XYZ file of C-alpha atoms in Angstrom:
441
model
C 36.906 -9.044 4.894
C 37.043 -6.577 7.828
C 40.237 -4.778 8.767
C 40.902 -4.911 12.520
C 40.214 -1.535 14.073
C 40.391 -0.844 17.780
C 37.945 1.521 19.380
C 39.624 4.730 20.548
C 39.234 5.190 24.316
C 39.254 8.773 25.580
C 39.264 9.429 29.321
C 38.018 12.955 30.003
C 36.749 14.227 33.339
C 34.941 17.502 33.959
C 34.499 19.683 37.036
C 32.929 23.084 37.704
C 34.860 26.178 38.705
C 33.770 29.808 39.137
C 35.515 32.529 37.184
C 34.335 36.068 36.458
C 30.872 35.265 37.765
C 30.456 32.420 35.234
C 30.605 28.665 35.828
C 33.548 27.181 33.914
C 33.826 23.566 32.732
C 37.339 22.364 33.590
C 38.278 19.412 31.383
C 41.069 17.050 32.478
C 42.513 14.628 29.929
C 45.667 12.875 28.753
C 47.402 14.097 25.613
C 49.052 11.897 22.994
C 52.169 11.653 25.215
C 50.044 10.322 28.095
C 50.480 13.542 30.084
C 47.560 15.051 32.010
C 46.298 18.411 30.753
C 43.428 20.745 31.575
C 41.291 22.993 29.442
C 38.794 25.595 30.603
C 35.582 26.224 28.690
C 32.794 28.591 29.672
C 29.340 27.117 30.262
C 27.781 30.552 29.794
C 25.785 30.069 32.997
C 25.980 32.827 35.605
C 26.948 31.961 39.182
C 23.576 32.337 40.897
C 21.552 30.274 43.371
C 19.767 27.442 41.544
C 21.995 27.656 38.451
C 24.509 24.982 39.413
C 22.416 22.090 38.093
C 22.086 23.769 34.678
C 25.815 24.498 34.665
C 26.568 20.811 35.346
C 24.358 19.721 32.443
C 26.083 22.163 30.087
C 29.483 21.017 31.363
C 28.583 17.429 30.505
C 27.601 18.454 26.976
C 30.881 20.368 26.631
C 32.718 17.237 27.771
C 30.906 15.040 25.212
C 31.710 17.449 22.391
C 35.347 17.680 23.503
C 35.639 13.874 23.608
C 34.252 13.657 20.082
C 36.793 16.239 18.865
C 39.610 14.340 20.614
C 38.598 11.081 18.973
C 38.754 12.730 15.547
C 42.244 14.042 16.298
C 43.523 10.735 17.664
C 42.252 8.578 14.830
C 45.230 6.654 13.352
C 46.573 8.359 10.256
C 46.701 5.091 8.340
C 43.002 4.475 8.911
C 40.843 5.890 6.140
C 37.519 7.549 6.942
C 35.570 4.769 5.291
C 37.382 2.115 7.408
C 36.768 4.142 10.531
C 33.055 3.960 9.781
C 33.151 0.232 10.532
C 33.071 0.960 14.254
C 30.299 3.536 14.313
C 26.658 2.725 14.992
C 24.826 1.165 12.064
C 22.099 3.853 12.163
C 24.666 6.684 12.099
C 26.425 5.001 9.176
C 23.212 4.578 7.170
C 22.307 8.239 7.787
C 25.759 9.462 6.714
C 25.798 7.298 3.602
C 22.309 8.462 2.618
C 23.522 12.070 2.639
C 26.648 11.171 0.651
C 24.769 9.130 -1.952
C 22.043 11.776 -2.212
C 24.635 14.355 -3.322
C 25.531 12.172 -6.305
C 22.196 10.599 -7.175
C 20.045 13.610 -6.286
C 17.044 11.677 -4.957
C 13.579 13.127 -5.398
C 12.379 14.782 -2.184
C 9.673 12.169 -1.613
C 12.195 9.343 -2.225
C 14.626 10.928 0.223
C 11.819 11.329 2.767
C 10.955 7.652 2.404
C 14.569 6.620 3.034
C 14.775 8.828 6.142
C 11.527 7.314 7.364
C 12.967 3.802 6.895
C 15.992 4.731 9.020
C 14.263 6.640 11.787
C 11.447 4.170 12.343
C 12.031 0.487 11.512
C 15.839 0.416 11.211
C 16.318 2.379 14.412
C 13.911 0.118 16.275
C 15.749 -3.047 15.192
C 19.427 -2.029 15.072
C 19.306 0.322 18.068
C 20.731 3.809 18.513
C 22.271 5.864 21.296
C 20.225 8.831 20.088
C 17.158 9.377 22.278
C 14.756 10.696 19.631
C 14.194 10.656 15.919
C 15.703 13.501 13.968
C 12.357 15.120 13.262
C 10.129 13.539 15.891
C 7.398 15.949 16.939
C 5.941 15.584 20.450
C 2.172 15.822 20.447
C 1.708 15.029 24.124
C 4.608 16.273 26.254
C 3.098 15.160 29.549
C 2.750 11.587 28.286
C 6.323 11.666 27.039
C 7.614 12.763 30.464
C 5.696 9.950 32.193
C 7.133 7.326 29.838
C 10.630 8.826 29.673
C 12.158 6.483 32.287
C 10.602 3.399 30.696
C 11.881 4.442 27.262
C 15.346 5.095 28.667
C 15.400 1.695 30.342
C 14.273 -0.040 27.154
C 16.888 1.846 25.157
C 19.677 0.852 27.548
C 18.615 -2.797 27.301
C 18.572 -2.770 23.491
C 21.741 -3.868 21.746
C 23.190 -1.232 19.434
C 24.731 -2.718 16.296
C 27.926 -1.357 14.800
C 28.573 -1.406 11.056
C 31.078 -4.272 11.207
C 28.655 -6.441 13.221
C 25.880 -6.498 10.630
C 25.992 -9.838 8.836
C 23.704 -11.510 6.264
C 22.142 -13.447 9.144
C 21.342 -10.197 10.980
C 19.835 -8.755 7.788
C 17.685 -11.878 7.358
C 16.466 -11.435 10.940
C 15.723 -7.786 10.159
C 13.625 -8.752 7.135
C 11.743 -11.279 9.274
C 11.112 -8.522 11.827
C 9.767 -6.217 9.078
C 7.488 -8.956 7.788
C 6.145 -10.451 11.036
C 6.300 -7.606 13.552
C 5.791 -4.629 11.256
C 3.442 -6.431 8.811
C 5.276 -5.030 5.788
C 5.018 -6.673 2.381
C 8.055 -8.013 0.521
C 7.667 -5.265 -2.066
C 8.239 -2.698 0.698
C 10.996 -4.726 2.377
C 12.903 -4.700 -0.923
C 13.288 -0.929 -0.540
C 15.063 -1.508 2.797
C 17.281 -4.130 1.162
C 18.269 -1.764 -1.664
C 18.936 1.090 0.768
C 21.284 -1.018 2.909
C 22.977 -2.430 -0.187
C 23.693 1.051 -1.568
C 25.037 2.204 1.821
C 27.640 -0.596 1.837
C 28.696 -0.121 -1.809
C 31.998 1.648 -1.060
C 32.996 -0.796 1.668
C 32.269 -3.684 -0.693
C 34.033 -2.069 -3.655
C 37.208 -1.466 -1.621
C 37.037 -5.033 -0.258
C 36.836 -3.699 3.304
C 33.528 -5.396 4.033
C 31.072 -7.303 1.858
C 27.502 -6.104 1.598
C 25.492 -7.796 4.368
C 22.634 -8.102 1.891
C 24.665 -10.639 -0.117
C 23.597 -14.185 0.607
C 20.302 -13.186 2.213
C 17.164 -15.081 1.292
C 15.416 -14.036 -1.905
C 12.312 -11.954 -1.260
C 9.440 -13.082 -3.459
C 7.385 -10.108 -4.569
C 3.701 -10.563 -3.825
C 1.365 -10.208 -6.768
C -0.820 -7.187 -6.236
C -4.190 -7.048 -7.953
C -5.910 -3.710 -7.407
C -9.667 -3.294 -7.229
C -11.327 -1.604 -10.200
C -14.810 -0.180 -10.728
C -17.305 -1.229 -13.338
C -18.632 1.528 -15.589
C -21.869 1.508 -13.584
C -19.939 2.068 -10.360
C -17.789 4.737 -11.996
C -20.841 6.687 -13.154
C -22.306 6.510 -9.663
C -19.018 7.856 -8.279
C -19.062 10.794 -10.714
C -22.547 11.653 -9.449
C -21.477 11.432 -5.811
C -18.525 13.818 -6.183
C -20.473 16.582 -7.926
C -19.822 19.927 -6.190
C -17.447 18.239 -3.737
C -13.948 19.624 -3.139
C -12.437 16.635 -5.014
C -14.893 16.698 -7.936
C -12.256 17.735 -10.475
C -9.530 15.385 -9.143
C -11.953 12.452 -9.460
C -13.076 13.491 -12.969
C -9.467 13.807 -14.117
C -8.541 10.419 -12.664
C -11.677 8.727 -14.030
C -11.471 10.138 -17.576
C -7.690 10.283 -18.027
C -6.241 7.979 -15.355
C -4.128 10.838 -14.034
C -1.880 10.294 -11.019
C -2.439 12.437 -7.906
C 0.703 14.461 -8.658
C -0.584 15.166 -12.189
C -4.049 16.098 -10.933
C -2.794 18.585 -8.344
C -0.182 19.939 -10.740
C -2.645 20.768 -13.532
C -2.520 24.448 -14.446
C -5.107 26.512 -16.311
C -2.437 27.325 -18.889
C -2.244 23.589 -19.719
C -5.877 23.513 -20.882
C -6.694 24.567 -24.437
C -10.438 25.249 -24.253
C -10.559 26.539 -27.820
C -9.102 23.435 -29.484
C -10.130 20.960 -26.752
C -6.746 19.682 -25.582
C -5.284 19.153 -22.126
C -1.514 18.998 -21.511
C 0.039 16.957 -18.692
C 3.417 18.607 -18.126
C 3.578 19.761 -14.495
C 3.307 17.878 -11.199
C 3.088 18.522 -7.455
C 4.147 15.923 -4.893
C 3.694 16.039 -1.148
C 6.701 14.998 0.902
C 5.884 13.209 4.128
C 7.464 10.830 6.605
C 10.447 11.218 8.929
C 12.463 13.390 6.610
C 14.392 16.528 7.367
C 12.346 19.470 8.533
C 13.407 21.340 5.402
C 11.300 19.060 3.215
C 8.856 17.310 5.534
C 5.236 17.978 4.616
C 6.166 20.386 1.837
C 4.518 20.586 -1.569
C 7.149 20.155 -4.267
C 6.207 21.545 -7.705
C 8.041 20.355 -10.821
C 7.842 21.467 -14.430
C 8.051 17.833 -15.486
C 6.182 14.577 -15.034
C 7.187 11.205 -13.564
C 8.971 10.281 -16.795
C 9.403 11.725 -20.288
C 6.572 9.451 -21.483
C 4.202 10.888 -18.861
C 4.475 14.300 -20.508
C 1.512 14.032 -22.844
C -1.287 15.776 -24.761
C -4.830 14.425 -24.373
C -8.224 15.328 -25.894
C -10.483 17.417 -23.679
C -13.754 15.524 -23.050
C -16.922 17.610 -23.158
C -17.929 16.399 -19.656
C -14.527 17.379 -18.221
C -14.573 20.686 -20.084
C -17.964 21.565 -18.571
C -16.728 20.760 -15.053
C -13.575 22.837 -15.580
C -15.490 25.865 -16.901
C -17.874 25.624 -13.958
C -14.812 25.586 -11.662
C -13.494 28.734 -13.314
C -16.737 30.549 -12.580
C -16.755 29.275 -8.988
C -13.218 30.559 -8.429
C -14.158 34.063 -9.585
C -17.202 34.016 -7.298
C -15.107 32.829 -4.346
C -12.641 35.660 -4.892
C -15.503 38.114 -4.425
C -16.799 36.282 -1.351
C -13.470 35.789 0.430
C -11.972 39.124 -0.753
C -8.632 39.716 1.018
C -8.849 36.312 2.688
C -8.645 34.525 -0.656
C -5.289 32.777 -1.206
C -3.934 33.865 -4.598
C -0.723 31.868 -4.221
C -2.114 29.020 -6.307
C -4.149 31.059 -8.795
C -2.524 29.287 -11.770
C -3.653 25.858 -10.538
C -6.981 24.152 -11.235
C -7.419 22.022 -8.112
C -7.914 24.572 -5.361
C -10.346 24.862 -2.461
C -12.963 27.609 -2.140
C -10.495 29.813 -0.232
C -7.854 29.427 -2.966
C -5.603 27.038 -1.060
C -4.355 24.097 -3.111
C -5.854 20.639 -2.555
C -3.040 18.496 -1.171
C -2.462 15.024 -2.698
C -2.959 13.240 0.636
C -6.235 15.086 1.201
C -7.546 13.748 -2.122
C -6.946 10.145 -1.031
C -8.470 10.646 2.437
C -11.508 12.511 1.111
C -12.019 9.949 -1.663
C -12.129 7.049 0.800
C -14.465 8.971 3.101
C -16.927 9.666 0.259
C -17.162 6.100 -1.027
C -17.567 4.738 2.503
C -20.301 7.244 3.292
C -22.144 6.209 0.143
C -21.576 2.496 0.825
C -19.640 1.936 -2.382
C -17.055 -0.770 -2.831
C -13.747 0.426 -1.400
C -10.957 1.166 -3.856
C -7.999 3.557 -3.777
C -7.991 6.840 -5.665
C -5.120 5.448 -7.779
C -7.342 2.495 -8.729
C -9.291 4.832 -11.014
C -6.161 4.726 -13.182
C -6.287 0.913 -13.124
C -10.002 1.057 -13.950
C -9.333 3.041 -17.115
C -6.595 0.638 -18.285
C -8.677 -2.448 -17.534
C -11.803 -1.167 -19.304
C -9.911 -0.113 -22.432
C -8.124 -3.467 -22.528
C -11.376 -5.407 -22.048
C -12.917 -3.537 -24.959
C -10.159 -4.447 -27.386
C -7.964 -1.346 -27.217
C -4.324 -1.910 -28.198
C -1.942 -2.025 -25.197
C 0.462 0.418 -26.852
C -2.351 2.949 -27.302
C -3.438 2.480 -23.668
C 0.163 2.990 -22.539
C 0.493 6.211 -24.540
C -2.751 7.510 -23.033
C -1.654 6.684 -19.464
C 1.889 7.973 -20.036
C 3.798 4.686 -19.721
C 7.280 4.140 -21.103
C 6.925 0.409 -21.795
C 4.272 -2.261 -22.281
C 5.214 -4.171 -19.120
C 4.016 -1.202 -17.075
C 0.800 -0.947 -19.081
C 0.089 -4.641 -18.486
C 0.026 -3.943 -14.743
C -2.747 -1.419 -15.381
C -4.709 -3.534 -17.849
C -5.997 -6.416 -15.785
C -7.659 -9.214 -17.789
C -11.179 -9.978 -16.633
C -13.937 -12.425 -17.635
C -14.933 -10.345 -20.659
C -11.537 -10.889 -22.277
C -11.716 -14.633 -21.609
C -15.183 -14.790 -23.137
C -13.984 -12.861 -26.200
C -11.068 -15.280 -26.632
C -13.338 -18.305 -26.190
C -15.873 -16.893 -28.641
C -13.202 -16.175 -31.242
C -11.798 -19.693 -30.969
C -15.300 -21.205 -31.092
C -15.887 -19.365 -34.392
C -12.600 -20.725 -35.746
C -13.662 -24.281 -34.929
C -17.144 -23.866 -36.430
C -15.726 -22.329 -39.597
C -13.291 -25.197 -40.063
């Protein structure tokens, strides 16, 4: 159900006047009693030849701000803020609700960045917005932007801008189709958009002002994802390839322990017990990217905790990994002498650093990894697939799923099953076991 709300119409005109050597914006408007009034506001622009155009632009901005303030004042007293939101642009509503929900749920920075990216890219493109640019859009080619400015403006004016109350289940279904066909997104990713919109409409739905537009939409079937994994022969070749490379240690840690990127980059020297041969996974670093706020975009976020309580774990230190780590320690000391004052000591407590002391960013690990395996004509897999490789190999060789889960830092067996992919060896083992049962009566 949607309560009927009329859009507030404010008629404000603006003209320029000179006073004290400064251009003044003179605003004319009707008050609540329908009487004309004027208000003077300084543009801050001096009365000089060539300044009038700038003064007019500033006067227009003053007018827009004044209109917005008037609308807030004239909103009917009986209309609650949440009802008033029904007539604002869908994109503005989703942005506002994200901020409100974030205060309560305290999203991780990378989760928040992902939600902002959803809004400022795909949602904005489909639902339209009167805002000209994304909140954090960075212009790499200003000349190109100026050339295309008129075309963009024209396209924007032609695009319909949805209001909150106009978004129906049918519109949401069309949006999902757009994400799938035009944007080539998988259903697994589209589900994140669905959840985000659903959460945004929670209060409206709870107060029976408007039902969630995600209700009644078609069910999104999640595609089954089967990652690529390496054989032990391929894995050994990879370990040879990465020797002395900047991502040697990240690859060793992922290959031997199945560590996530955040766990690899977050490994500190203090978490390695060289005397008793243990390694502790208790600190992570994530890289926030996407169309998030400038305060978090592209930043490295360090946390004294892992993805979950089960991910905080103690693992044996392999001799091969220990040797690589000790060699890294020696290299770091040598680099400090070579780089001298140019060496970055900011990350001195971390293991995965470059020769100049700067930390190896998570995204760089993935890009470098793909570049190396392509250069060496190896089968393409993701860096994260080394984690799947470990789970699959242990499972194929008869290791208990619970033990594999503890090693990988999983909280439940269903997660471990996604990392322990059955292959032909398991089928042969099952067939052989059953064959023996038959032969033995």
